[in-house]
Structure formats: structure tokens, C-alpha cells
Short mmCIF file of C-alpha atoms in Angstrom, two decimals:
data_model
loop_
_atom_site.label_atom_id
_atom_site.label_comp_id
_atom_site.label_asym_id
_atom_site.label_seq_id
_atom_site.Cartn_x
_atom_site.Cartn_y
_atom_site.Cartn_z
CA MET A 679 111.95 62.51 74.23
CA SER A 680 109.63 62.78 77.24
CA LEU A 681 106.05 61.68 77.08
CA ALA A 682 104.80 65.24 77.75
CA VAL A 683 106.82 66.73 74.90
CA ALA A 684 105.94 63.91 72.49
CA ALA A 685 102.24 64.19 73.37
CA THR A 686 102.37 67.98 72.76
CA ASP A 687 103.91 67.29 69.36
CA ARG A 688 101.16 64.83 68.54
CA PRO A 689 97.96 66.26 70.02
CA ALA A 690 95.69 64.37 67.63
CA LEU A 691 97.24 61.03 68.53
CA LEU A 692 96.99 61.84 72.22
CA TRP A 693 93.29 62.66 71.94
CA ALA A 694 92.73 59.55 69.83
CA LEU A 695 94.28 57.41 72.58
CA VAL A 696 92.23 59.11 75.29
CA ALA A 697 89.04 58.60 73.23
CA PHE A 698 90.01 54.98 72.50
CA LEU A 699 90.51 54.12 76.18
CA GLY A 700 87.37 56.05 77.18
CA ALA A 701 85.22 54.24 74.62
CA PHE A 702 86.56 50.85 75.69
CA GLY A 703 86.00 51.64 79.36
CA GLY A 704 82.52 52.99 78.66
CA ALA A 705 81.56 49.97 76.56
CA ARG A 706 82.73 47.55 79.23
CA LEU A 707 80.88 49.50 81.96
CA VAL A 708 77.63 49.47 79.97
CA THR A 709 77.84 45.80 78.99
CA ARG A 710 78.62 44.76 82.57
CA MET A 711 75.60 46.71 83.77
CA ILE A 712 73.43 45.03 81.10
CA ARG A 713 74.80 41.68 82.13
CA ALA A 714 73.95 42.36 85.78
CA GLY A 715 70.50 43.74 84.92
CA ARG A 716 71.28 47.15 86.43
CA GLY A 717 70.73 50.64 85.13
CA PRO A 718 68.73 51.88 82.15
CA PHE A 719 70.85 50.16 79.48
CA ARG A 720 69.61 47.26 77.38
CA ASN A 721 70.87 45.35 74.34
CA VAL A 722 70.09 47.10 71.06
CA SER A 723 67.95 45.01 68.72
CA THR A 724 66.09 45.78 65.55
CA GLY A 725 63.78 43.32 63.88
CA GLY A 726 65.09 40.57 66.13
CA LEU A 727 68.71 41.36 65.13
CA HIS A 728 71.15 42.03 67.97
CA VAL A 729 73.25 45.07 66.99
CA HIS A 730 76.68 44.87 68.60
CA HIS A 731 78.54 48.08 69.40
CA ALA A 732 81.21 47.14 66.87
CA VAL A 733 78.73 48.25 64.20
CA PRO A 734 78.60 51.95 65.18
CA GLY A 735 82.30 51.60 65.92
CA VAL A 736 83.03 50.74 62.28
CA VAL A 737 80.92 53.71 61.16
CA LEU A 738 82.82 56.07 63.48
CA MET A 739 86.20 54.68 62.39
CA THR A 740 85.23 55.26 58.76
CA ILE A 741 84.11 58.84 59.41
CA GLY A 742 87.12 59.65 61.58
CA GLY A 743 89.61 58.01 59.25
CA PHE A 744 88.46 59.68 56.06
CA GLY A 745 87.90 62.93 57.97
CA ALA A 746 91.47 62.85 59.27
CA VAL A 747 92.82 62.38 55.73
CA ALA A 748 90.81 65.36 54.54
CA ALA A 749 91.64 67.53 57.59
CA GLY A 750 95.39 67.07 57.46
CA ASP A 751 97.69 67.16 60.48
CA ASP A 752 96.95 70.49 62.12
CA GLY A 753 94.12 72.25 63.86
CA TRP A 754 90.92 71.29 65.60
CA PRO A 755 89.44 69.41 62.63
CA ALA A 756 92.25 66.88 62.87
CA ILE A 757 91.72 66.49 66.63
CA VAL A 758 87.95 66.09 66.25
CA CYS A 759 88.50 63.39 63.60
CA ALA A 760 91.08 61.71 65.84
CA VAL A 761 88.55 61.59 68.71
CA ILE A 762 85.88 60.15 66.42
CA PHE A 763 88.31 57.53 65.13
CA GLY A 764 89.51 56.70 68.66
CA VAL A 765 85.96 56.16 69.92
CA GLY A 766 85.18 53.94 66.93
CA ALA A 767 88.38 51.91 67.40
CA GLY A 768 87.62 51.42 71.08
CA LEU A 769 84.12 50.08 70.28
CA VAL A 770 85.42 47.78 67.53
CA LEU A 771 88.40 46.32 69.42
CA ASP A 772 86.18 45.76 72.48
CA GLU A 773 84.47 43.17 70.30
CA PHE A 774 87.62 41.97 68.52
CA ALA A 775 87.03 38.38 69.75
CA LEU A 776 83.54 38.34 68.22
CA ILE A 777 84.95 39.44 64.88
CA LEU A 778 87.81 36.92 65.10
CA HIS A 779 85.54 33.96 65.91
CA LEU A 780 82.48 35.16 64.01
CA ALA A 781 80.48 34.18 67.08
CA ASP A 782 79.18 35.92 70.19
CA VAL A 783 82.00 34.98 72.56
CA TYR A 784 81.97 38.24 74.49
CA TRP A 785 81.52 36.66 77.95
CA THR A 786 83.59 33.54 77.35
CA ASP A 787 87.29 32.77 77.75
CA GLU A 788 87.74 33.49 74.07
CA GLY A 789 86.38 36.96 74.74
CA ARG A 790 89.47 37.77 76.81
CA ARG A 791 91.26 38.25 73.48
CA SER A 792 89.49 41.58 73.09
CA VAL A 793 90.94 42.92 76.34
CA GLU A 794 94.40 41.71 75.31
CA VAL A 795 94.19 43.45 71.94
CA VAL A 796 92.99 46.70 73.53
CA ALA A 797 95.86 46.61 76.03
CA LEU A 798 98.38 45.87 73.28
CA THR A 799 97.02 48.70 71.12
CA ALA A 800 97.13 51.17 74.01
CA ALA A 801 100.71 50.10 74.84
CA VAL A 802 101.88 50.57 71.26
CA VAL A 803 100.22 53.98 70.88
CA GLY A 804 101.68 55.00 74.23
CA LEU A 805 105.16 54.06 73.05
CA VAL A 806 104.67 56.11 69.88
CA LEU A 807 103.57 59.07 72.04
CA ALA A 808 106.68 58.59 74.17
CA GLY A 809 108.75 59.24 71.06
CA TYR A 810 109.65 55.73 69.90
CA LEU A 811 109.98 55.24 66.19
CA PRO A 812 109.38 51.88 64.48
CA LEU A 813 112.04 49.34 63.62
CA GLY A 814 114.95 50.83 65.57
CA VAL A 815 115.37 53.97 63.46
CA GLU A 816 115.39 56.27 66.54
CA ASN A 817 118.66 54.69 67.71
CA LEU A 818 120.59 55.70 64.61
CA SER A 819 122.95 58.64 64.61
CA GLU A 820 122.64 61.56 62.21
CA GLU A 821 125.45 60.08 60.11
CA GLN A 822 123.77 56.67 60.03
CA LEU A 823 120.44 58.23 59.08
CA ARG A 824 122.14 59.76 56.05
CA ASN A 825 123.44 56.33 55.12
CA GLY A 826 120.69 54.53 53.22
CA TRP A 827 122.23 51.12 53.76
CA ALA A 828 122.36 51.60 57.54
CA VAL A 829 118.70 52.59 57.67
CA THR A 830 117.62 49.76 55.36
CA GLY A 831 119.64 47.17 57.28
CA THR A 832 118.31 48.30 60.65
CA VAL A 833 114.68 48.27 59.47
CA LEU A 834 115.03 44.85 57.85
CA PHE A 835 116.73 43.40 60.94
CA HIS A 836 114.00 44.52 63.32
CA PHE A 837 111.26 43.59 60.90
CA VAL A 838 112.61 40.04 60.52
CA CYS A 839 112.95 39.68 64.30
CA ALA A 840 109.33 40.84 64.77
CA LEU A 841 108.16 38.44 62.04
CA PHE A 842 109.92 35.46 63.65
CA ALA A 843 108.54 36.36 67.10
CA LEU A 844 105.03 36.51 65.60
CA LEU A 845 105.45 33.15 63.87
CA LYS A 846 106.65 31.70 67.19
CA GLY A 847 103.39 32.71 68.86
CA LYS A 848 104.64 35.76 70.74
CA PRO A 849 102.54 38.69 69.47
CA TRP A 850 103.33 40.99 72.42
CA LEU A 851 107.08 40.70 71.85
CA ALA A 852 106.59 41.08 68.09
CA VAL A 853 104.52 44.26 68.26
CA VAL A 854 106.42 45.93 71.08
CA GLY A 855 109.66 44.88 69.40
CA VAL A 856 108.73 46.93 66.34
CA LEU A 857 109.15 50.01 68.53
CA ILE A 858 111.70 48.97 71.17
CA PRO A 859 114.92 47.52 69.69
CA PHE A 860 115.88 43.92 70.49
CA VAL A 861 112.63 43.09 72.30
CA ALA A 862 111.48 41.12 69.26
CA LEU A 863 114.95 39.50 69.02
CA VAL A 864 114.24 37.79 72.37
CA GLY A 865 111.08 36.26 70.95
CA ALA A 866 112.80 35.33 67.69
CA VAL A 867 115.64 33.31 69.23
CA ARG A 868 113.77 31.56 72.05
CA LEU A 869 111.64 28.43 71.72
CA ALA A 870 108.31 28.89 70.02
CA ARG A 871 104.98 28.45 71.73
CA PRO A 872 103.83 24.83 71.09
CA THR A 873 100.63 26.01 69.36
CA SER A 874 102.40 28.49 67.07
CA PRO A 875 102.79 28.00 63.30
CA TRP A 876 106.57 27.74 63.79
CA ALA A 877 106.31 24.91 66.30
CA ARG A 878 103.70 22.97 64.29
CA ARG A 879 105.88 23.12 61.20
CA ARG A 880 109.40 22.96 62.55
CA TYR A 881 109.24 20.90 65.73
CA ARG A 882 108.65 17.55 64.04
CA GLY A 883 110.72 14.48 63.20
CA ARG A 884 114.25 15.00 64.42
CA ARG A 885 113.20 18.14 66.25
CA ALA A 886 110.38 16.46 68.23
CA ARG A 887 112.38 17.07 71.43
CA ALA A 888 112.05 20.81 70.79
CA MET A 889 108.27 20.46 70.89
CA THR A 890 108.54 18.65 74.24
CA ARG A 891 110.73 21.42 75.61
CA ALA A 892 108.36 24.06 74.20
CA ARG A 893 105.40 22.47 75.92
CA ARG A 894 107.19 22.24 79.25
CA ARG A 895 108.30 25.86 79.03
CA ALA A 896 104.82 27.00 78.04
CA GLU A 897 103.29 25.08 80.95
CA ARG A 898 105.70 26.66 83.41
CA HIS A 899 105.10 30.13 81.96
CA ASP A 900 101.32 29.74 81.93
CA HIS A 901 101.26 28.31 85.44
CA ARG A 902 103.23 31.28 86.71
CA TRP A 903 101.58 34.12 84.82
CA ASN A 904 98.11 33.09 83.68
CA PRO A 905 96.39 33.52 87.09
CA THR A 906 97.70 37.09 87.34
CA LEU A 907 96.82 37.93 83.75
CA ARG A 908 93.34 36.50 84.19
CA ARG A 909 92.77 38.58 87.27
CA ILE A 910 93.79 41.71 85.39
CA SER A 911 91.61 40.73 82.42
CA ASP A 912 88.62 40.08 84.70
CA LEU A 913 89.19 43.41 86.43
CA LEU A 914 89.22 45.30 83.13
CA GLY A 915 86.69 43.38 81.13
CA GLY A 916 84.58 41.35 83.55
CA THR A 917 84.66 37.70 84.55
CA PRO A 918 83.64 35.31 81.73
CA ASP A 919 80.68 32.99 82.12
CA GLU A 920 81.36 29.41 83.14
CA GLN A 921 81.87 27.23 80.09
CA ASP A 922 79.03 24.92 79.12
CA PRO A 923 80.49 21.40 79.19
CA SER A 924 78.32 20.27 76.27
CA PRO A 925 80.16 19.73 72.98
CA GLY A 926 80.40 22.71 70.64
CA SER A 927 79.33 25.19 73.31
CA VAL A 928 81.01 28.62 73.58
CA GLY A 929 79.43 29.75 76.81
CA VAL A 930 76.09 30.79 78.26
CA ALA A 931 74.15 31.89 75.21
CA GLY A 932 77.38 33.32 73.80
CA GLY A 933 76.68 36.34 75.98
CA THR A 934 73.75 37.48 73.82
CA ALA A 935 71.04 36.93 76.40
CA ARG A 936 73.16 38.44 79.15
CA GLY A 937 74.45 41.55 77.50
CA GLY A 938 77.17 40.24 75.23
CA GLY A 939 77.85 43.64 73.79
CA GLU A 940 75.40 46.43 73.23
#
């Protein structure tokens, strides 16, 4: 199924994705202007409390989500609710790192996680719009779809592969592998990342050599790809502040004093 046809079949999802990307892009533009001291925008504070844009994002997601359930699948009400939800999701995931760390890490290296999550979310929604169905079901024939065991086995196989890839510290392969068959299988059978739950639990004792190999492979991979990925992240989300070398520091004022999220 082509992207154009799939998008026409799912107009609400298409508009939600457009609103999601627009909200993320708008939030990053505003926060970068605040950080640079340009334009009319300033951090929003009330009673000395810095209000991050994830707060109105949660409100919009709630309104859009419940509104979409009430509106059903067809018509303009569903599209309006999808846009509201997409805007809210864009604002919330733009500050995903802050929620994850429970600290204002917007302009630190930890804050790059928000850009990664937004990119991953957009990729997954784009695949769904392109007509991909989860867990390999779209690759089954009509006869196989009528066979309950074939469907169940296919779903379980891809789910287990995605789960193993996630445990091995490969979230991109896990999530994309839910939609594209055998992508998660690659992450499931290869060595785990050395910091993953799988490596910490399994690469000990007699398997200590596996940890050494995992570290060497991770170093080679990071040396090759991290500079490029950082440049892309900086282009999309802005360059993080230089880390404060003092112990326990997470960056220059955690980004609060320099526009760490409106």
C-alpha cells in the first residue's frame, strides 16, 4: 500500500502526525529563541514556578484523547481531536528527557533523548501510515489469516524478537521491528549493548568474554555513528550546554535560566 493511499485511509492519523511534528518544531524554535535572548518569547512562570510546555501538552493530550474516543473514527470531529492530541504529544515528548530524569535536563546531553524519542515516534507513525501492520501480520496470506495458529505464532514470534531486542538495549530495532518483520530479529540475535539489562545479567562469570566483545563492538559503533547522530540531534533540537565538571551537575542551570523549555 502506498503512503498516499494509506494516508487517505487514515486522515486523522495523518493530521495527528503533522500536528505532532509541527508542535515539536515550534517548541524547539521558541525555546532556542528564548535561550538566545531573541524575539518576544520568555519562560512562563507563575508564583516563581517555571511552567514547562509539557504541562499544556498533557492537557491537550487528555482533551484530544478523550475527544477522539467520543468522536469515533469519521468526520471532522475526529480530525480536530487528532490535531489536538498531536500538538499535545509533540509538546510532551519534546520534554521527554525532563520527565524521564525528573530534572531540567533540556539543554544537556541527557536532553538529546527527547529528540530521539520524537524521531522514533514519527518513524513508527509514518510506517503505520505507509500501511505496515504490527507484528508481521501484513505478510500473511488470506489462508494464513484464516488460520488462528498461524496468526498467533507470527505475532508471538515478532513480539518475542522485539522484547529481546529491547532487553539488549536496542530500542530502535525493537520498535521498528514491531512493524517491519525480522528487523527486531537482528537485534535479538546479536550481542547486547554493554549497558543493557541483558548484558548486565547474562554477560558475567563464564560469559565475561561476551561483555568484552560487547564493549568493543559498542565502542566501534559509537565511534562511527555518534558524531553523525549528534550533528543531526543538534540540528533538530539545538546544541546542548557544556557540562559543568563539578560533581552532581547536569548542565548550566539545567536549562532553566536559559530557556530550558517554555
